[in-house]
Amino acid sequence: MEEKIIQITEGRDAGKTFLVMEMPCSKAEKWFARALCAMLSGEIPADVRELAKTSSAAAFMRVMQAGLHSLKWETAEPLYDDLLAQIYVLPKGSTEARIQLKPSNIDAHVQGFATMYRLRGAVLELSLGFSFGGKS
C-alpha cells in the first residue's frame, strides 16, 4: 500500500509531520460504495454506472456534483471520520513513533482546518486515485 509523508510548513500546524496511508482495497471499495449510496440515497443513475466502468474517480466526482446538495451530515460524518484511520501524527518527524488520528484526539494534534482538509484529501487521493485540487 502507498503512503505519503506530509510536512506542514504554513499555518497553525507549521512544523508538524503526518503519515497518510492508502486504505486497503476492500476498505476503500466499501468506503466508496457507502459514499455513493449516501449521496444518491441508494440509487445509482445509469450514466454514473457507465462512467464507473472506466473511471471510479470520474464517477465519484460526477456523483459529488449531483449529490452533495442533498447529503445530510448524519450520513456524511461516519465517512468523514473513517478517513482519520489512515492518518498518523509523526511526533518530531519520527517514522517509528506514530499516533493514529481519531475523532477523540484530533483537536490535540491538529489546529488548522486547512491541515485537516489536506490530510483527508491525501487519503482520498491515495486510496481512490483522485484529488480535490491543491497540494497534498
mmCIF file with all atom_site columns, C-alpha atoms in Angstrom:
data_model
loop_
_atom_site.group_PDB
_atom_site.id
_atom_site.type_symbol
_atom_site.label_atom_id
_atom_site.label_alt_id
_atom_site.label_comp_id
_atom_site.label_asym_id
_atom_site.label_entity_id
_atom_site.label_seq_id
_atom_site.pdbx_PDB_ins_code
_atom_site.Cartn_x
_atom_site.Cartn_y
_atom_site.Cartn_z
_atom_site.occupancy
_atom_site.B_iso_or_equiv
_atom_site.pdbx_formal_charge
_atom_site.auth_seq_id
_atom_site.auth_comp_id
_atom_site.auth_asym_id
_atom_site.auth_atom_id
_atom_site.pdbx_PDB_model_num
ATOM 1   C CA . MET A 1 1   ? 0.000   0.000  0.000   1.00 0.00 ? 1   MET A CA 1
ATOM 2   C CA . GLU A 1 2   ? 1.112   3.507  -0.742  1.00 0.00 ? 2   GLU A CA 1
ATOM 3   C CA . GLU A 1 3   ? 1.875   6.031  1.914   1.00 0.00 ? 3   GLU A CA 1
ATOM 4   C CA . LYS A 1 4   ? 2.862   9.640  1.905   1.00 0.00 ? 4   LYS A CA 1
ATOM 5   C CA . ILE A 1 5   ? 4.671   11.871 4.379   1.00 0.00 ? 5   ILE A CA 1
ATOM 6   C CA . ILE A 1 6   ? 3.153   15.336 4.604   1.00 0.00 ? 6   ILE A CA 1
ATOM 7   C CA . GLN A 1 7   ? 5.076   18.103 6.283   1.00 0.00 ? 7   GLN A CA 1
ATOM 8   C CA . ILE A 1 8   ? 3.081   21.164 7.179   1.00 0.00 ? 8   ILE A CA 1
ATOM 9   C CA . THR A 1 9   ? 5.061   24.324 6.501   1.00 0.00 ? 9   THR A CA 1
ATOM 10  C CA . GLU A 1 10  ? 2.414   27.016 6.960   1.00 0.00 ? 10  GLU A CA 1
ATOM 11  C CA . GLY A 1 11  ? -0.373  27.966 9.303   1.00 0.00 ? 11  GLY A CA 1
ATOM 12  C CA . ARG A 1 12  ? -1.161  26.852 12.811  1.00 0.00 ? 12  ARG A CA 1
ATOM 13  C CA . ASP A 1 13  ? 0.263   23.364 12.240  1.00 0.00 ? 13  ASP A CA 1
ATOM 14  C CA . ALA A 1 14  ? 3.588   24.513 10.753  1.00 0.00 ? 14  ALA A CA 1
ATOM 15  C CA . GLY A 1 15  ? 6.395   22.150 11.727  1.00 0.00 ? 15  GLY A CA 1
ATOM 16  C CA . LYS A 1 16  ? 4.163   19.098 12.146  1.00 0.00 ? 16  LYS A CA 1
ATOM 17  C CA . THR A 1 17  ? 4.613   15.926 10.124  1.00 0.00 ? 17  THR A CA 1
ATOM 18  C CA . PHE A 1 18  ? 1.929   13.393 9.228   1.00 0.00 ? 18  PHE A CA 1
ATOM 19  C CA . LEU A 1 19  ? 1.897   9.971  7.617   1.00 0.00 ? 19  LEU A CA 1
ATOM 20  C CA . VAL A 1 20  ? -1.056  9.304  5.319   1.00 0.00 ? 20  VAL A CA 1
ATOM 21  C CA . MET A 1 21  ? -1.675  5.714  4.264   1.00 0.00 ? 21  MET A CA 1
ATOM 22  C CA . GLU A 1 22  ? -3.729  4.267  1.452   1.00 0.00 ? 22  GLU A CA 1
ATOM 23  C CA . MET A 1 23  ? -6.805  2.323  2.552   1.00 0.00 ? 23  MET A CA 1
ATOM 24  C CA . PRO A 1 24  ? -6.658  -1.411 1.926   1.00 0.00 ? 24  PRO A CA 1
ATOM 25  C CA . CYS A 1 25  ? -8.548  -2.247 -1.284  1.00 0.00 ? 25  CYS A CA 1
ATOM 26  C CA . SER A 1 26  ? -11.544 -3.840 0.432   1.00 0.00 ? 26  SER A CA 1
ATOM 27  C CA . LYS A 1 27  ? -11.931 -0.914 2.839   1.00 0.00 ? 27  LYS A CA 1
ATOM 28  C CA . ALA A 1 28  ? -11.604 1.655  0.018   1.00 0.00 ? 28  ALA A CA 1
ATOM 29  C CA . GLU A 1 29  ? -14.215 -0.175 -2.052  1.00 0.00 ? 29  GLU A CA 1
ATOM 30  C CA . LYS A 1 30  ? -16.676 -0.251 0.851   1.00 0.00 ? 30  LYS A CA 1
ATOM 31  C CA . TRP A 1 31  ? -15.998 3.395  1.717   1.00 0.00 ? 31  TRP A CA 1
ATOM 32  C CA . PHE A 1 32  ? -16.561 4.379  -1.916  1.00 0.00 ? 32  PHE A CA 1
ATOM 33  C CA . ALA A 1 33  ? -19.814 2.358  -2.116  1.00 0.00 ? 33  ALA A CA 1
ATOM 34  C CA . ARG A 1 34  ? -21.095 3.882  1.149   1.00 0.00 ? 34  ARG A CA 1
ATOM 35  C CA . ALA A 1 35  ? -20.247 7.382  -0.105  1.00 0.00 ? 35  ALA A CA 1
ATOM 36  C CA . LEU A 1 36  ? -22.052 6.750  -3.391  1.00 0.00 ? 36  LEU A CA 1
ATOM 37  C CA . CYS A 1 37  ? -25.132 5.392  -1.636  1.00 0.00 ? 37  CYS A CA 1
ATOM 38  C CA . ALA A 1 38  ? -25.136 8.305  0.800   1.00 0.00 ? 38  ALA A CA 1
ATOM 39  C CA . MET A 1 39  ? -25.001 10.871 -1.979  1.00 0.00 ? 39  MET A CA 1
ATOM 40  C CA . LEU A 1 40  ? -27.546 9.126  -4.177  1.00 0.00 ? 40  LEU A CA 1
ATOM 41  C CA . SER A 1 41  ? -29.902 7.810  -1.492  1.00 0.00 ? 41  SER A CA 1
ATOM 42  C CA . GLY A 1 42  ? -29.111 4.290  -2.671  1.00 0.00 ? 42  GLY A CA 1
ATOM 43  C CA . GLU A 1 43  ? -29.987 4.879  -6.335  1.00 0.00 ? 43  GLU A CA 1
ATOM 44  C CA . ILE A 1 44  ? -27.104 4.988  -8.815  1.00 0.00 ? 44  ILE A CA 1
ATOM 45  C CA . PRO A 1 45  ? -28.043 6.626  -12.126 1.00 0.00 ? 45  PRO A CA 1
ATOM 46  C CA . ALA A 1 46  ? -27.224 4.795  -15.357 1.00 0.00 ? 46  ALA A CA 1
ATOM 47  C CA . ASP A 1 47  ? -24.726 7.442  -16.501 1.00 0.00 ? 47  ASP A CA 1
ATOM 48  C CA . VAL A 1 48  ? -22.753 7.050  -13.275 1.00 0.00 ? 48  VAL A CA 1
ATOM 49  C CA . ARG A 1 49  ? -22.766 3.236  -13.587 1.00 0.00 ? 49  ARG A CA 1
ATOM 50  C CA . GLU A 1 50  ? -21.342 3.552  -17.109 1.00 0.00 ? 50  GLU A CA 1
ATOM 51  C CA . LEU A 1 51  ? -18.731 6.072  -16.056 1.00 0.00 ? 51  LEU A CA 1
ATOM 52  C CA . ALA A 1 52  ? -17.669 3.857  -13.148 1.00 0.00 ? 52  ALA A CA 1
ATOM 53  C CA . LYS A 1 53  ? -16.744 1.085  -15.596 1.00 0.00 ? 53  LYS A CA 1
ATOM 54  C CA . THR A 1 54  ? -13.852 3.186  -16.865 1.00 0.00 ? 54  THR A CA 1
ATOM 55  C CA . SER A 1 55  ? -13.044 5.575  -14.018 1.00 0.00 ? 55  SER A CA 1
ATOM 56  C CA . SER A 1 56  ? -14.125 5.349  -10.410 1.00 0.00 ? 56  SER A CA 1
ATOM 57  C CA . ALA A 1 57  ? -12.671 8.802  -9.792  1.00 0.00 ? 57  ALA A CA 1
ATOM 58  C CA . ALA A 1 58  ? -14.730 10.374 -12.588 1.00 0.00 ? 58  ALA A CA 1
ATOM 59  C CA . ALA A 1 59  ? -17.865 8.558  -11.403 1.00 0.00 ? 59  ALA A CA 1
ATOM 60  C CA . PHE A 1 60  ? -17.335 9.752  -7.851  1.00 0.00 ? 60  PHE A CA 1
ATOM 61  C CA . MET A 1 61  ? -16.794 13.343 -8.976  1.00 0.00 ? 61  MET A CA 1
ATOM 62  C CA . ARG A 1 62  ? -19.988 13.168 -11.078 1.00 0.00 ? 62  ARG A CA 1
ATOM 63  C CA . VAL A 1 63  ? -21.923 11.874 -8.077  1.00 0.00 ? 63  VAL A CA 1
ATOM 64  C CA . MET A 1 64  ? -20.460 14.576 -5.854  1.00 0.00 ? 64  MET A CA 1
ATOM 65  C CA . GLN A 1 65  ? -21.596 17.267 -8.271  1.00 0.00 ? 65  GLN A CA 1
ATOM 66  C CA . ALA A 1 66  ? -25.115 15.880 -8.225  1.00 0.00 ? 66  ALA A CA 1
ATOM 67  C CA . GLY A 1 67  ? -25.391 14.520 -4.707  1.00 0.00 ? 67  GLY A CA 1
ATOM 68  C CA . LEU A 1 68  ? -23.720 16.859 -2.253  1.00 0.00 ? 68  LEU A CA 1
ATOM 69  C CA . HIS A 1 69  ? -26.658 19.235 -2.103  1.00 0.00 ? 69  HIS A CA 1
ATOM 70  C CA . SER A 1 70  ? -28.851 16.557 -0.509  1.00 0.00 ? 70  SER A CA 1
ATOM 71  C CA . LEU A 1 71  ? -26.253 14.863 1.694   1.00 0.00 ? 71  LEU A CA 1
ATOM 72  C CA . LYS A 1 72  ? -27.053 15.059 5.405   1.00 0.00 ? 72  LYS A CA 1
ATOM 73  C CA . TRP A 1 73  ? -24.277 15.487 7.948   1.00 0.00 ? 73  TRP A CA 1
ATOM 74  C CA . GLU A 1 74  ? -25.513 12.493 9.956   1.00 0.00 ? 74  GLU A CA 1
ATOM 75  C CA . THR A 1 75  ? -24.806 10.326 6.919   1.00 0.00 ? 75  THR A CA 1
ATOM 76  C CA . ALA A 1 76  ? -21.554 12.032 5.940   1.00 0.00 ? 76  ALA A CA 1
ATOM 77  C CA . GLU A 1 77  ? -19.907 12.174 9.361   1.00 0.00 ? 77  GLU A CA 1
ATOM 78  C CA . PRO A 1 78  ? -19.042 8.450  9.655   1.00 0.00 ? 78  PRO A CA 1
ATOM 79  C CA . LEU A 1 79  ? -17.494 8.545  6.172   1.00 0.00 ? 79  LEU A CA 1
ATOM 80  C CA . TYR A 1 80  ? -15.556 11.645 7.109   1.00 0.00 ? 80  TYR A CA 1
ATOM 81  C CA . ASP A 1 81  ? -14.328 10.071 10.352  1.00 0.00 ? 81  ASP A CA 1
ATOM 82  C CA . ASP A 1 82  ? -13.321 6.826  8.583   1.00 0.00 ? 82  ASP A CA 1
ATOM 83  C CA . LEU A 1 83  ? -10.642 8.775  6.734   1.00 0.00 ? 83  LEU A CA 1
ATOM 84  C CA . LEU A 1 84  ? -8.900  9.552  10.034  1.00 0.00 ? 84  LEU A CA 1
ATOM 85  C CA . ALA A 1 85  ? -7.891  5.902  10.474  1.00 0.00 ? 85  ALA A CA 1
ATOM 86  C CA . GLN A 1 86  ? -5.430  6.383  7.611   1.00 0.00 ? 86  GLN A CA 1
ATOM 87  C CA . ILE A 1 87  ? -3.707  9.446  9.121   1.00 0.00 ? 87  ILE A CA 1
ATOM 88  C CA . TYR A 1 88  ? -0.933  9.393  11.711  1.00 0.00 ? 88  TYR A CA 1
ATOM 89  C CA . VAL A 1 89  ? 0.905   12.169 13.515  1.00 0.00 ? 89  VAL A CA 1
ATOM 90  C CA . LEU A 1 90  ? 4.668   11.656 13.461  1.00 0.00 ? 90  LEU A CA 1
ATOM 91  C CA . PRO A 1 91  ? 5.935   13.318 16.642  1.00 0.00 ? 91  PRO A CA 1
ATOM 92  C CA . LYS A 1 92  ? 9.090   15.303 15.897  1.00 0.00 ? 92  LYS A CA 1
ATOM 93  C CA . GLY A 1 93  ? 9.155   13.844 12.382  1.00 0.00 ? 93  GLY A CA 1
ATOM 94  C CA . SER A 1 94  ? 9.715   10.279 13.596  1.00 0.00 ? 94  SER A CA 1
ATOM 95  C CA . THR A 1 95  ? 8.629   7.396  11.388  1.00 0.00 ? 95  THR A CA 1
ATOM 96  C CA . GLU A 1 96  ? 8.941   4.984  14.314  1.00 0.00 ? 96  GLU A CA 1
ATOM 97  C CA . ALA A 1 97  ? 6.551   6.543  16.821  1.00 0.00 ? 97  ALA A CA 1
ATOM 98  C CA . ARG A 1 98  ? 3.206   7.456  15.356  1.00 0.00 ? 98  ARG A CA 1
ATOM 99  C CA . ILE A 1 99  ? -0.202  8.385  16.696  1.00 0.00 ? 99  ILE A CA 1
ATOM 100 C CA . GLN A 1 100 ? -3.314  7.474  14.739  1.00 0.00 ? 100 GLN A CA 1
ATOM 101 C CA . LEU A 1 101 ? -5.826  10.284 14.436  1.00 0.00 ? 101 LEU A CA 1
ATOM 102 C CA . LYS A 1 102 ? -9.310  9.621  15.797  1.00 0.00 ? 102 LYS A CA 1
ATOM 103 C CA . PRO A 1 103 ? -12.326 11.836 16.373  1.00 0.00 ? 103 PRO A CA 1
ATOM 104 C CA . SER A 1 104 ? -11.435 11.774 20.083  1.00 0.00 ? 104 SER A CA 1
ATOM 105 C CA . ASN A 1 105 ? -7.848  13.044 19.681  1.00 0.00 ? 105 ASN A CA 1
ATOM 106 C CA . ILE A 1 106 ? -7.854  15.158 16.532  1.00 0.00 ? 106 ILE A CA 1
ATOM 107 C CA . ASP A 1 107 ? -8.040  18.506 18.318  1.00 0.00 ? 107 ASP A CA 1
ATOM 108 C CA . ALA A 1 108 ? -4.977  17.590 20.385  1.00 0.00 ? 108 ALA A CA 1
ATOM 109 C CA . HIS A 1 109 ? -2.885  17.123 17.232  1.00 0.00 ? 109 HIS A CA 1
ATOM 110 C CA . VAL A 1 110 ? -4.339  19.379 14.523  1.00 0.00 ? 110 VAL A CA 1
ATOM 111 C CA . GLN A 1 111 ? -5.284  23.016 14.934  1.00 0.00 ? 111 GLN A CA 1
ATOM 112 C CA . GLY A 1 112 ? -5.809  24.168 11.354  1.00 0.00 ? 112 GLY A CA 1
ATOM 113 C CA . PHE A 1 113 ? -8.846  23.464 9.191   1.00 0.00 ? 113 PHE A CA 1
ATOM 114 C CA . ALA A 1 114 ? -6.638  23.606 6.088   1.00 0.00 ? 114 ALA A CA 1
ATOM 115 C CA . THR A 1 115 ? -4.410  20.880 7.530   1.00 0.00 ? 115 THR A CA 1
ATOM 116 C CA . MET A 1 116 ? -7.343  18.508 8.050   1.00 0.00 ? 116 MET A CA 1
ATOM 117 C CA . TYR A 1 117 ? -8.684  19.219 4.572   1.00 0.00 ? 117 TYR A CA 1
ATOM 118 C CA . ARG A 1 118 ? -5.265  18.493 3.093   1.00 0.00 ? 118 ARG A CA 1
ATOM 119 C CA . LEU A 1 119 ? -4.791  15.279 5.095   1.00 0.00 ? 119 LEU A CA 1
ATOM 120 C CA . ARG A 1 120 ? -8.240  13.872 4.308   1.00 0.00 ? 120 ARG A CA 1
ATOM 121 C CA . GLY A 1 121 ? -7.759  14.811 0.670   1.00 0.00 ? 121 GLY A CA 1
ATOM 122 C CA . ALA A 1 122 ? -4.464  12.915 0.627   1.00 0.00 ? 122 ALA A CA 1
ATOM 123 C CA . VAL A 1 123 ? -6.225  9.792  1.935   1.00 0.00 ? 123 VAL A CA 1
ATOM 124 C CA . LEU A 1 124 ? -8.750  10.022 -0.903  1.00 0.00 ? 124 LEU A CA 1
ATOM 125 C CA . GLU A 1 125 ? -6.013  10.656 -3.453  1.00 0.00 ? 125 GLU A CA 1
ATOM 126 C CA . LEU A 1 126 ? -4.001  7.617  -2.339  1.00 0.00 ? 126 LEU A CA 1
ATOM 127 C CA . SER A 1 127 ? -6.990  5.330  -1.849  1.00 0.00 ? 127 SER A CA 1
ATOM 128 C CA . LEU A 1 128 ? -9.332  6.251  -4.692  1.00 0.00 ? 128 LEU A CA 1
ATOM 129 C CA . GLY A 1 129 ? -6.993  7.836  -7.202  1.00 0.00 ? 129 GLY A CA 1
ATOM 130 C CA . PHE A 1 130 ? -8.293  11.402 -7.335  1.00 0.00 ? 130 PHE A CA 1
ATOM 131 C CA . SER A 1 131 ? -7.924  14.672 -5.524  1.00 0.00 ? 131 SER A CA 1
ATOM 132 C CA . PHE A 1 132 ? -9.971  17.752 -4.830  1.00 0.00 ? 132 PHE A CA 1
ATOM 133 C CA . GLY A 1 133 ? -7.208  20.024 -6.091  1.00 0.00 ? 133 GLY A CA 1
ATOM 134 C CA . GLY A 1 134 ? -4.486  21.842 -4.273  1.00 0.00 ? 134 GLY A CA 1
ATOM 135 C CA . LYS A 1 135 ? -1.367  20.299 -2.837  1.00 0.00 ? 135 LYS A CA 1
ATOM 136 C CA . SER A 1 136 ? -1.378  17.122 -0.770  1.00 0.00 ? 136 SER A CA 1
#
